[in-house]
Coordinates of C-alpha atoms in Angstrom, one line a residue:
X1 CA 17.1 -54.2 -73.6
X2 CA 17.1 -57.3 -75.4
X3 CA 17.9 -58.6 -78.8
X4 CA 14.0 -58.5 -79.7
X5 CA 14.1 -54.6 -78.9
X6 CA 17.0 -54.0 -81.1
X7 CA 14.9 -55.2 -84.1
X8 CA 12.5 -53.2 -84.1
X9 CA 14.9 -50.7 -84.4
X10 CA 15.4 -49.2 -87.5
X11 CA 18.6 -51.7 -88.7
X12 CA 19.9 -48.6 -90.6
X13 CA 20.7 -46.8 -87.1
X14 CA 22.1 -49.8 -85.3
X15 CA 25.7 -49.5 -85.2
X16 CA 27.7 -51.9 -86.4
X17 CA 30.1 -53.9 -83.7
X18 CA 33.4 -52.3 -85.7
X19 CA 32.2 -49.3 -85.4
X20 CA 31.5 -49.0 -81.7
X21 CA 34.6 -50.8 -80.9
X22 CA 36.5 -47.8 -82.5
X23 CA 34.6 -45.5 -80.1
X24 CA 35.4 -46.9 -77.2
X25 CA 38.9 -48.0 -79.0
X26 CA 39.4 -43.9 -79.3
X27 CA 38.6 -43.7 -75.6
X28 CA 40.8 -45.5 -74.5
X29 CA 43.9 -44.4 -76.8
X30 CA 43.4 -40.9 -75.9
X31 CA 42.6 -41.0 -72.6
X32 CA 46.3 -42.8 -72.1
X33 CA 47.5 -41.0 -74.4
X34 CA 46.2 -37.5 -72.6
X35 CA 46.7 -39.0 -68.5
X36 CA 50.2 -40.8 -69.1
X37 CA 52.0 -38.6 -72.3
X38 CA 50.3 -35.3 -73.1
X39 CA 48.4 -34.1 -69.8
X40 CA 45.4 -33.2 -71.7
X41 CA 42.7 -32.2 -69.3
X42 CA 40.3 -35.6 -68.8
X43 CA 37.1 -33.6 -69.5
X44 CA 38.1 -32.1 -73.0
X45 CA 39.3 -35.9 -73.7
X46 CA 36.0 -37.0 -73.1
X47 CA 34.8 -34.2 -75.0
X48 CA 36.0 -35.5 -78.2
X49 CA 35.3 -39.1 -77.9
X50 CA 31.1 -37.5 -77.7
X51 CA 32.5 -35.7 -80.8
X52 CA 33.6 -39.4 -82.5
X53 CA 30.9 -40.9 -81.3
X54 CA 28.3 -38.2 -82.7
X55 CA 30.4 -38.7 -86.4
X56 CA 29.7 -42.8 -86.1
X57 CA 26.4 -42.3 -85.0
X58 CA 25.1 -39.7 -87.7
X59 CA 26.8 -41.9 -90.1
X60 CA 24.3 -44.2 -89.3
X61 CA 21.6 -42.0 -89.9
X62 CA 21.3 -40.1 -86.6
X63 CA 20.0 -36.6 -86.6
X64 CA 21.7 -33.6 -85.1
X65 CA 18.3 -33.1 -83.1
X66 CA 18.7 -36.9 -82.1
X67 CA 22.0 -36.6 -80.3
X68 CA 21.2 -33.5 -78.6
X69 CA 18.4 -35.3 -77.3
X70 CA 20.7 -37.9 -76.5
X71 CA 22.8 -35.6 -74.4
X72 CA 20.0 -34.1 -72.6
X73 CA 19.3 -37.3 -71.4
X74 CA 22.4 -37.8 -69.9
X75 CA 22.4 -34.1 -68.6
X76 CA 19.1 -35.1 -67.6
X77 CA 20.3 -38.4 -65.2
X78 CA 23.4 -36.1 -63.7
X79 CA 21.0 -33.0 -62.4
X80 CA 19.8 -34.1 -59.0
X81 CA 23.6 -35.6 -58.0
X82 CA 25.1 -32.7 -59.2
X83 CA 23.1 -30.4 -57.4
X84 CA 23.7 -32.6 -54.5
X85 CA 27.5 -32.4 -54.9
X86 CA 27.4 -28.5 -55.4
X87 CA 25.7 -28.9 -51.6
X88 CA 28.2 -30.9 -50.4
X89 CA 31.1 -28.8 -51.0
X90 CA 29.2 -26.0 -49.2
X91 CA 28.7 -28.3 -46.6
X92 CA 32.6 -28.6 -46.6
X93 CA 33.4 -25.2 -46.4
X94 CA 30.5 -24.8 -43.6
X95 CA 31.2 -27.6 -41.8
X96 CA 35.4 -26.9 -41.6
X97 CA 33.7 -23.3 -40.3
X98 CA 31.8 -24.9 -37.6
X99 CA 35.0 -26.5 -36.5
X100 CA 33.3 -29.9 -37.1
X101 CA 35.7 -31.9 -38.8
X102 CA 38.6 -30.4 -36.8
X103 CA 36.8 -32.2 -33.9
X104 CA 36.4 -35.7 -35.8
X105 CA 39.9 -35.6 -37.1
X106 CA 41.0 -34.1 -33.2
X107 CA 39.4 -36.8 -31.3
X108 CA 40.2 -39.6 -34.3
X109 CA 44.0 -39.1 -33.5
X110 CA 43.5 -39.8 -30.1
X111 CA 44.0 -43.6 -31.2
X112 CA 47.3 -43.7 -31.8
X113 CA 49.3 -46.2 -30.2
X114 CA 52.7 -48.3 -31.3
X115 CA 51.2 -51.8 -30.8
X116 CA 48.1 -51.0 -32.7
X117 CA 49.6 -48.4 -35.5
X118 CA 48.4 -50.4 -38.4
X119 CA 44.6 -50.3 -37.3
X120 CA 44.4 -47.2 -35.5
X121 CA 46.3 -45.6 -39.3
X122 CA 43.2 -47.0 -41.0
X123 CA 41.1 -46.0 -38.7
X124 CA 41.7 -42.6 -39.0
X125 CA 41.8 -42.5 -42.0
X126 CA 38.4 -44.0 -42.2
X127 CA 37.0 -41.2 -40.1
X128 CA 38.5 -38.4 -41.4
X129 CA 37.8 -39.4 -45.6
X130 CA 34.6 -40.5 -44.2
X131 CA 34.4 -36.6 -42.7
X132 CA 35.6 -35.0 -45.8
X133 CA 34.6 -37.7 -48.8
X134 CA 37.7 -37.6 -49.8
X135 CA 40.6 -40.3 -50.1
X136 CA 43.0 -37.8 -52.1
X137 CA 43.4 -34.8 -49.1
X138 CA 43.1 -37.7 -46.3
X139 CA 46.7 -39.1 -47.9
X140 CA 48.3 -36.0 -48.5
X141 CA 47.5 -34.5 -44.6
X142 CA 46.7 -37.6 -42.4
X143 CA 48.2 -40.3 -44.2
X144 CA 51.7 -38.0 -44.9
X145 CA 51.9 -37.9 -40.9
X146 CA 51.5 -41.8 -40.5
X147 CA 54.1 -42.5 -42.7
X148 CA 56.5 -40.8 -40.5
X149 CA 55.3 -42.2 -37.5
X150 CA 55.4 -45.8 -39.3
X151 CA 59.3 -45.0 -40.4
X152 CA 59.9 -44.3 -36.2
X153 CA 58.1 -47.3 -35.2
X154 CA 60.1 -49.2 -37.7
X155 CA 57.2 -50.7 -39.6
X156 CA 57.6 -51.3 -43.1
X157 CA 56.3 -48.1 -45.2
X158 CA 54.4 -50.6 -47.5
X159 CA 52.7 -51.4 -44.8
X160 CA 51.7 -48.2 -43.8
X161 CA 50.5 -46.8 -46.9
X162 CA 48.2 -49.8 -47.3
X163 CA 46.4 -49.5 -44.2
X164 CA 46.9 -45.6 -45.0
X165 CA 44.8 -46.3 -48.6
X166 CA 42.7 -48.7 -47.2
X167 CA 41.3 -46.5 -44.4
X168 CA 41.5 -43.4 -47.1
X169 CA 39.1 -45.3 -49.7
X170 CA 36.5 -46.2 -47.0
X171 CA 35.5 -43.1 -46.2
X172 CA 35.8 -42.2 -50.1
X173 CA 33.8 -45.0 -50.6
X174 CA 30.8 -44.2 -47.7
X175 CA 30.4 -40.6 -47.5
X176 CA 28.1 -38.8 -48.8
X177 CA 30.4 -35.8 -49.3
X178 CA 32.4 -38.0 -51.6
X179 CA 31.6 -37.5 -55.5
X180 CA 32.4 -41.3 -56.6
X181 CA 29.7 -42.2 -54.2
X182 CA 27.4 -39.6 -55.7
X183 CA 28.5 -40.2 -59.3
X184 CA 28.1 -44.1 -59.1
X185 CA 24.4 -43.6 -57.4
X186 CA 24.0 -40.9 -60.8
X187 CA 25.2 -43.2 -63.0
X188 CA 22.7 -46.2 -61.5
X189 CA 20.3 -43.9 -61.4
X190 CA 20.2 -44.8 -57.5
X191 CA 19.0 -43.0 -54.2
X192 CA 22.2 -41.9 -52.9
X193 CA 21.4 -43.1 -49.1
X194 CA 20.3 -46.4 -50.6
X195 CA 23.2 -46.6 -52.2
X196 CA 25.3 -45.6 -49.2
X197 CA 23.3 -48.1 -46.9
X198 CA 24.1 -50.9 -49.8
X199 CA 27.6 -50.7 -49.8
X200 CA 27.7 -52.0 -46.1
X201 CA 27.1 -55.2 -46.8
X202 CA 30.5 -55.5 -48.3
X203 CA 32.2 -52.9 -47.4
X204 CA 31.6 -53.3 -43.5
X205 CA 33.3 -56.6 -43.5
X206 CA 35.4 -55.3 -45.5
X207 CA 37.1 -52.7 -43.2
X208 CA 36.2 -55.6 -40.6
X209 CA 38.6 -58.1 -42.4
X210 CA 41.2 -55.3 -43.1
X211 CA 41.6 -54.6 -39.1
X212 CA 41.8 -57.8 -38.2
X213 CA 45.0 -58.7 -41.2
X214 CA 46.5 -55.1 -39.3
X215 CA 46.0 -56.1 -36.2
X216 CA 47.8 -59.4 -36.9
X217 CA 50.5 -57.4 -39.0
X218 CA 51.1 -55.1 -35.9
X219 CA 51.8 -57.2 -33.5
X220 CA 55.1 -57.6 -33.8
X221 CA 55.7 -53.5 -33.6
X222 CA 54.0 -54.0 -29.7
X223 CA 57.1 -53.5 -28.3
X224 CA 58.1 -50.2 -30.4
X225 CA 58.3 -46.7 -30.0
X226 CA 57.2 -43.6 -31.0
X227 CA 59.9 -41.5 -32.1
X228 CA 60.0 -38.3 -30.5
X229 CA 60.5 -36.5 -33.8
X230 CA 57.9 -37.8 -35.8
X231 CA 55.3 -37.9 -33.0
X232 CA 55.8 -34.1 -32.7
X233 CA 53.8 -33.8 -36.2
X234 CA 51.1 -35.3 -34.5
X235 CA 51.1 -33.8 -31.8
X236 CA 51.9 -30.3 -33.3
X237 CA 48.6 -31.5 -35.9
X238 CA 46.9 -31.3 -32.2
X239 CA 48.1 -28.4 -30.4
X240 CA 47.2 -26.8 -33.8
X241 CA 43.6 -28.0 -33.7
X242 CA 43.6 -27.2 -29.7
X243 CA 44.1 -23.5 -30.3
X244 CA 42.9 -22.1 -33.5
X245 CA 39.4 -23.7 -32.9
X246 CA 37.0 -24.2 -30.2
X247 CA 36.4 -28.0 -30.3
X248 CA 33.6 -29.5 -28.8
X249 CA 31.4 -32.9 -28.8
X250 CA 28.7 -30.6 -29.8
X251 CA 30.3 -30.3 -33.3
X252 CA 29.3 -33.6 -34.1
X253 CA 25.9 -32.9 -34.5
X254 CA 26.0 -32.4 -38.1
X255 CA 27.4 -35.5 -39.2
X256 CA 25.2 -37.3 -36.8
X257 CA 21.9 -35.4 -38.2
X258 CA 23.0 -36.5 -42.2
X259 CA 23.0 -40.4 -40.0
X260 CA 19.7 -39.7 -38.6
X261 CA 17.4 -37.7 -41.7
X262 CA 19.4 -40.9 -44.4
X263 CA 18.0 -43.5 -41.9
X264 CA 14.3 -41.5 -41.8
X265 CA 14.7 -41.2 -45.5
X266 CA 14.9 -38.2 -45.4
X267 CA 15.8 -37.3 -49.4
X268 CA 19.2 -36.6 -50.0
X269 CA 19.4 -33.0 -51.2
X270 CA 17.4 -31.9 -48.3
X271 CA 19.0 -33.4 -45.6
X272 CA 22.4 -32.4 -47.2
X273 CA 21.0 -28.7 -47.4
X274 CA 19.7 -28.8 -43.8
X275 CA 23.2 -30.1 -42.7
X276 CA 25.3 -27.4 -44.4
X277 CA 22.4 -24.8 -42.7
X278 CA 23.7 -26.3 -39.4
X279 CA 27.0 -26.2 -39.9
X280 CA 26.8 -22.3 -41.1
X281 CA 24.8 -22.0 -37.3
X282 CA 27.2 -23.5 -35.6
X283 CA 30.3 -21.5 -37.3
X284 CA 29.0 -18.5 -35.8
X285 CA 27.9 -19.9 -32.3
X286 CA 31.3 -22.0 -31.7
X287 CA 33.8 -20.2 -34.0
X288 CA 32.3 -17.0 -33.6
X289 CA 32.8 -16.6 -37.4
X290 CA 31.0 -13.7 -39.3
X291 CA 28.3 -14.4 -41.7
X292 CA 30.7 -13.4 -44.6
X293 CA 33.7 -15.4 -43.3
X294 CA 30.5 -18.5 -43.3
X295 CA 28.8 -17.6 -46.6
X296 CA 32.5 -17.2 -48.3
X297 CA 33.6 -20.5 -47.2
X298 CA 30.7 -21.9 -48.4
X299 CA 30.9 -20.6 -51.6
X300 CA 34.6 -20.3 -52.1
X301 CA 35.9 -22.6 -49.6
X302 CA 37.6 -22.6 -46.0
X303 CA 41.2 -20.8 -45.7
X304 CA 42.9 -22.3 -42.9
X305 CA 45.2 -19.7 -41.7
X306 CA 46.9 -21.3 -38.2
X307 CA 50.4 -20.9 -39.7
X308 CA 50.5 -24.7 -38.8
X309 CA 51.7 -26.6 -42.5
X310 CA 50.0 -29.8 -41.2
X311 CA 47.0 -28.3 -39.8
X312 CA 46.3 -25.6 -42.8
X313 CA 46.9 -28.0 -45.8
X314 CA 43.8 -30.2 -44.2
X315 CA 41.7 -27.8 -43.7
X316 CA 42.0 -25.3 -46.3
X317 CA 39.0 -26.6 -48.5
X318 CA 35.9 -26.9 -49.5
X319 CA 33.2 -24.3 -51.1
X320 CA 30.9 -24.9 -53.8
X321 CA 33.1 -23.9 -56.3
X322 CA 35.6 -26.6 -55.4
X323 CA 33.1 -29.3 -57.2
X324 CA 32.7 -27.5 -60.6
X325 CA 35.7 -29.7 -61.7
X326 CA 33.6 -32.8 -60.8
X327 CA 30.0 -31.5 -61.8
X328 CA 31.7 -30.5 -65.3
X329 CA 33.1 -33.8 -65.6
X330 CA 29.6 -35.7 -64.7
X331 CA 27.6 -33.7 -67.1
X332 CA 30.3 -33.9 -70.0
X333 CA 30.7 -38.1 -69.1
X334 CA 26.8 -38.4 -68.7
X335 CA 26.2 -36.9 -72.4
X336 CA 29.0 -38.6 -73.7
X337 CA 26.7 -41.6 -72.1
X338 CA 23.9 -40.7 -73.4
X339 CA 24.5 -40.7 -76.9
X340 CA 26.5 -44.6 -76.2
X341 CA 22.6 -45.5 -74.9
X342 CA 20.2 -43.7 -77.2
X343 CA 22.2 -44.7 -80.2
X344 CA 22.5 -47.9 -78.4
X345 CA 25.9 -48.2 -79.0
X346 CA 25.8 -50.3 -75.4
X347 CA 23.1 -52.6 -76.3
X348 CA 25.2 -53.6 -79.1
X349 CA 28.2 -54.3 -77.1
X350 CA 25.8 -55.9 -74.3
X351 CA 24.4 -58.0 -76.9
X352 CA 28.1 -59.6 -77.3
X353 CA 28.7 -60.5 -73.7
X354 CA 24.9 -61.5 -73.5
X355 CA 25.6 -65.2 -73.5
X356 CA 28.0 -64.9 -70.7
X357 CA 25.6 -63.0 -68.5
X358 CA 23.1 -65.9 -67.3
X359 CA 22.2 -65.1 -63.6
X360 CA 23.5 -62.4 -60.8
X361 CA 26.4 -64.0 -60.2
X362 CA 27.7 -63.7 -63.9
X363 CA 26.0 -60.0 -63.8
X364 CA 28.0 -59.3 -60.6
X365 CA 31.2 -60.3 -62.0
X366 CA 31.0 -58.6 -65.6
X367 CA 30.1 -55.6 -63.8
X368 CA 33.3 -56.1 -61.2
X369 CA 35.7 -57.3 -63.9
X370 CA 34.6 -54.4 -66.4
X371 CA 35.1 -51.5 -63.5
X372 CA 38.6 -53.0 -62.8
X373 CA 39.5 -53.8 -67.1
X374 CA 38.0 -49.5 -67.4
X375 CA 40.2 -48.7 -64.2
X376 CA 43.2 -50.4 -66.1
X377 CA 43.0 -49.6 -69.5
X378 CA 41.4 -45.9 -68.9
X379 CA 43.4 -44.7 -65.9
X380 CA 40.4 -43.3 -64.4
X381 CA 37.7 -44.5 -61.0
X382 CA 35.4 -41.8 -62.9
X383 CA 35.4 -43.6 -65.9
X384 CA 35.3 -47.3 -64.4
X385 CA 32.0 -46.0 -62.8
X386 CA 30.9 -44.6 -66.0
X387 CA 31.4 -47.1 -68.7
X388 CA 29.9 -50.2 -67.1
X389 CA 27.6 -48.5 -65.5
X390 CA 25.6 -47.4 -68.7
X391 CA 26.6 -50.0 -70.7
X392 CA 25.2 -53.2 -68.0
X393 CA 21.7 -50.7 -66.8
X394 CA 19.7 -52.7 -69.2
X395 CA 20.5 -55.8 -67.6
X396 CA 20.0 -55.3 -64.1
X397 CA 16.7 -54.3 -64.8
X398 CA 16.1 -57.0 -66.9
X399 CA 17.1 -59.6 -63.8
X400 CA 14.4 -57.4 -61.9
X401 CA 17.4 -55.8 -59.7
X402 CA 17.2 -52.7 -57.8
X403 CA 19.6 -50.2 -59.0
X404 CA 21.3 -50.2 -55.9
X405 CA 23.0 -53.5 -56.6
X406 CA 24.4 -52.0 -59.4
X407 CA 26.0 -48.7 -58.4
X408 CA 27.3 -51.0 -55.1
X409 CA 29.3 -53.3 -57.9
X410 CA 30.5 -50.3 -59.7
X411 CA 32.1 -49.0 -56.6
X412 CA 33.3 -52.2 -55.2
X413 CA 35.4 -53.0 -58.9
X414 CA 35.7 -49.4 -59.6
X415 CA 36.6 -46.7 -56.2
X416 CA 38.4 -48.8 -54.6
X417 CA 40.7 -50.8 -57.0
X418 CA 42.0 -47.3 -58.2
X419 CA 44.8 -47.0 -55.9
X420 CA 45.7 -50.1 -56.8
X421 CA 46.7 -49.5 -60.7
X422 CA 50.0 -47.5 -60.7
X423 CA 49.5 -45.3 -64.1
X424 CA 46.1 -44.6 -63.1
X425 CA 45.4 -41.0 -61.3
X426 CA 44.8 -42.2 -58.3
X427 CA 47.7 -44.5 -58.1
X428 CA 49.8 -41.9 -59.0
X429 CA 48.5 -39.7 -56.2
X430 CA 48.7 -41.9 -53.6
X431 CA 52.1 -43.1 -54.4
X432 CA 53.1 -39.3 -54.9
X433 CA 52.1 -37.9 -52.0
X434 CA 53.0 -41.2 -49.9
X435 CA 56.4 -41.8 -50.9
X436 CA 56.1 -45.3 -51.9
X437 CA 55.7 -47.3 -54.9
X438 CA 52.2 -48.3 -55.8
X439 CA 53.2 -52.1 -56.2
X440 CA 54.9 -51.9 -52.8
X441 CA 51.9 -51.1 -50.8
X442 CA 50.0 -53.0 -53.0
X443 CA 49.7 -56.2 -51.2
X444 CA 48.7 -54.5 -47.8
X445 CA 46.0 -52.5 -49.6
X446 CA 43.7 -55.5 -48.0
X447 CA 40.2 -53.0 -48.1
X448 CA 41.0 -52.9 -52.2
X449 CA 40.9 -56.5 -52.3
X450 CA 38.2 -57.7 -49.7
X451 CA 35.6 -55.6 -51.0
X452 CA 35.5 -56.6 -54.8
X453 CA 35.7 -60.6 -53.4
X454 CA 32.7 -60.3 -50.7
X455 CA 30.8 -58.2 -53.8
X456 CA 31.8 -61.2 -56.4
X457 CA 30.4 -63.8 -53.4
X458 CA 27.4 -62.0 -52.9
X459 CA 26.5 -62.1 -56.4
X460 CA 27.0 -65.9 -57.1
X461 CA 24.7 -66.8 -54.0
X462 CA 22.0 -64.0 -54.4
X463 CA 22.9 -62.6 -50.7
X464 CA 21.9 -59.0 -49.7
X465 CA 20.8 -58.6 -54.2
X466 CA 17.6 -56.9 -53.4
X467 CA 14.9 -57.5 -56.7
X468 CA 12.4 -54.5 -57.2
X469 CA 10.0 -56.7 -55.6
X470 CA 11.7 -56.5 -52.2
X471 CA 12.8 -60.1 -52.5
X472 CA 16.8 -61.9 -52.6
X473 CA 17.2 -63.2 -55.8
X474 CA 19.8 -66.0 -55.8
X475 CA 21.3 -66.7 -59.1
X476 CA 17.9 -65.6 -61.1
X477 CA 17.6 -67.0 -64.6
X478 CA 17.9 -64.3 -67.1
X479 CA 15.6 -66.6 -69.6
X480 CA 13.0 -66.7 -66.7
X481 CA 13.1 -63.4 -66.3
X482 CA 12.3 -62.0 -69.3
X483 CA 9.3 -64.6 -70.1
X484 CA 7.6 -62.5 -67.5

């Protein structure tokens, strides 16, 4: 929206710059306050910074009926992705039935070896969050593991927990099980595989650059050990896996179909449903599982019940109910969105950094530095999605852009800088379950660092930023644009 749009806006409802800087000043008070002091739960936070920005907005002459239409608009944007996520924790549930990701995570631990720790520990961890869409339950099963076998191979455990978050926030970061990938193609209002297919421009060489700095990093462990002790969690981990569940190649049809039906274009929910259909099929051929063990763990999720700790605490997950925590959240941030854009609370704050935002390159950035500024100052990926996300819309469109450039920004400065930020949740986590102080794996977090530089490149020279009209744009006037 430009400044021409806001006047002809009645000036009575446009809200002054004060005033929208104590929303979002409220925002990010009490979402410290509630993550770091109180522990109030994020989603009733968020509920009442929608209630102080209703109050400003009404102030301003804004109708009751107004905001609720407001809100259904963002309820309206967050249907199809939540939908999609309620699929993909059925898939989960179906596919952990199936014995599908026992097999990816069986055959990805095969890679171990002491000269190549570093890369084969990202590497798993790649496959298996890429597997489950999740960065969180890959460090607190996988990643727990590698950090013993790092301590008997004597590399540092700074070390290890980088490649450990690296490889974690990959798959987090590509999946389509993984709801930061679905809520940053919700909040873009993005095809999810076109999102997915985006983010490998940067991502891939990404991961790429990653190896290659643990590759280089590992070669002075090429003469280690394992330690006997610590590679008897792995190898317990695979004994586990060996005779609770029938493993098989076959198992990796699933996964492979989701690949296939995203590069057909086949639509998202569809292939998703199809994929969690096969799963349930396989369950009962391979796992001999009963249709109410399968439909339970859809619903519910999958119980792991090997009596192996390693084994049961990656595996017990999943079910559709598993993602109301996340849908809730998306519909409560998406309202809390939509009354920020229909009461254009974000045009007026656009309007502000409008001078600075002159081509792609400048867009790129402001997208990239306002994910990692949200990720800082709110303690929350969610929210560095979120925020920037509604608030910089209007002006990807306005440089012609496809949508998918910007939920591929909002990932690259918001997912995967996360871990990096040590009062945020996911810092926390990872440093929690890990053992190791965020700012010590920090600097061998190299995925967290690559990705939001190649995005920043990509943006200044107009590389792989696809225009609506199927063209590169490379460093498009935003004066030129809107003379159209």
């Amino acid at each position: 929206m430009s400044e021409s749009k806001l006047d002809n806006v009645n000036q009575k409802k446009v809200p002054s710059f004060s005033s929208v800087i104590f929303v979002f000043l409220y925002l990010i008070i009490s979402m410290g306050i509630s993550v770091l002091w109180l522990d109030i739960p994020i989603h009733i936070t968020l509920v009442s910074a929608a209630i102080v920005a209703t109050i400003v907005a009404m102030s301003q002459g804004y109708t009751w009926d107004e905001i609720q239409d407001a809100i259904l608009h963002g309820c309206s944007i967050a249907m199809l992705p939540m939908l999609i996520l309620m699929i993909i924790g059925a898939i989960i549930g179906a596919w952990i039935s199936a014995g599908t990701i026992q097999t990816i995570i069986y055959y990805g631990l095969q890679l171990i070896s002491p000269r190549w720790f570093l890369v084969a520990a990202a590497l798993m961890c790649s496959i298996t969050s890429l597997a489950t869409g999740s960065a969180w339950t890959t460090s607190g099963t996988i990643g727990v593991a590698l950090m013993g076998i790092g301590a008997g191979l004597g590399v540092p455990a700074g070390m290890t927990a980088g490649a450990v978050v690296s490889g974690s926030y990959f798959g987090d970061k590509m999946s389509p099980l993984s709801d930061s990938t679905n809520l940053a193609a919700a909040v873009a209002e993005a095809d999810l595989f076109d999102h997915i297919k985006h983010m490998v421009y940067t991502v891939g060489p990404g991961l790429l650059l990653s190896l290659i700095a643990y590759a280089v990093l590992g070669a002075q462990f090429g003469g280690s050990t394992i330690d006997p002790v610590q590679m008897s969690v792995i190898n317990e981990t695979l004994t586990g896996l060996e005779q609770n569940f029938n493993l098989s190649l076959w198992l990796l049809i699933p996964p492979v179909a989701v690949i296939i039906m995203a590069a057909k274009k086949v639509p998202a929910l569809a292939s998703l449903i199809i994929s969690a259909l096969m799963g349930a099929v396989f369950a009962l051929i391979f796992q001999g599982a009963s249709i109410h063990e399968v439909t339970q763990a859809m619903n519910w999720g999958f119980v792991s019940e090997t009596g192996i700790e390693s084994v049961d605490s990656l595996l017990s997950r999943g079910g559709m109910q598993s993602m109301m925590w996340t849908v809730s959240l998306g519909f409560i941030a998406l309202s809390f969105g939509g009354i920020l854009e229909k009461t254009y609370m974000l045009e007026v704050i656009l309007n502000k950094i409008q001078p600075a935002i002159k081509n792609t390159g400048s867009l790129v950035i402001t997208t990239l530095l306002g994910s990692l500024a949200t990720n800082f100052s709110m303690a929350s990926q969610y929210m560095a999605i979120i925020i920037p996300g509604r608030m910089l819309a209007p002006a990807y469109k306005r440089l012609n852009l496809k949508t998918k450039n910007l939920s591929r920004a909002l990932e690259d400065g918001g997912t995967v800088f996360a871990p990096l930020v040590p009062w945020s949740l996911s810092g926390a986590f990872s440093a929690g379950v890990l053992g190791v102080a965020t700012l010590d794996y920090v600097p061998y977090a190299f995925l967290c660092f690559f990705v939001p530089i190649i995005s920043a490149i990509y943006g200044m020279t107009g590389f792989t930023m696809e225009t609506e009209d199927e063209e590169i744009t490379e460093g498009r006037d935003v004066k030129k644009t809107v003379s159209k």
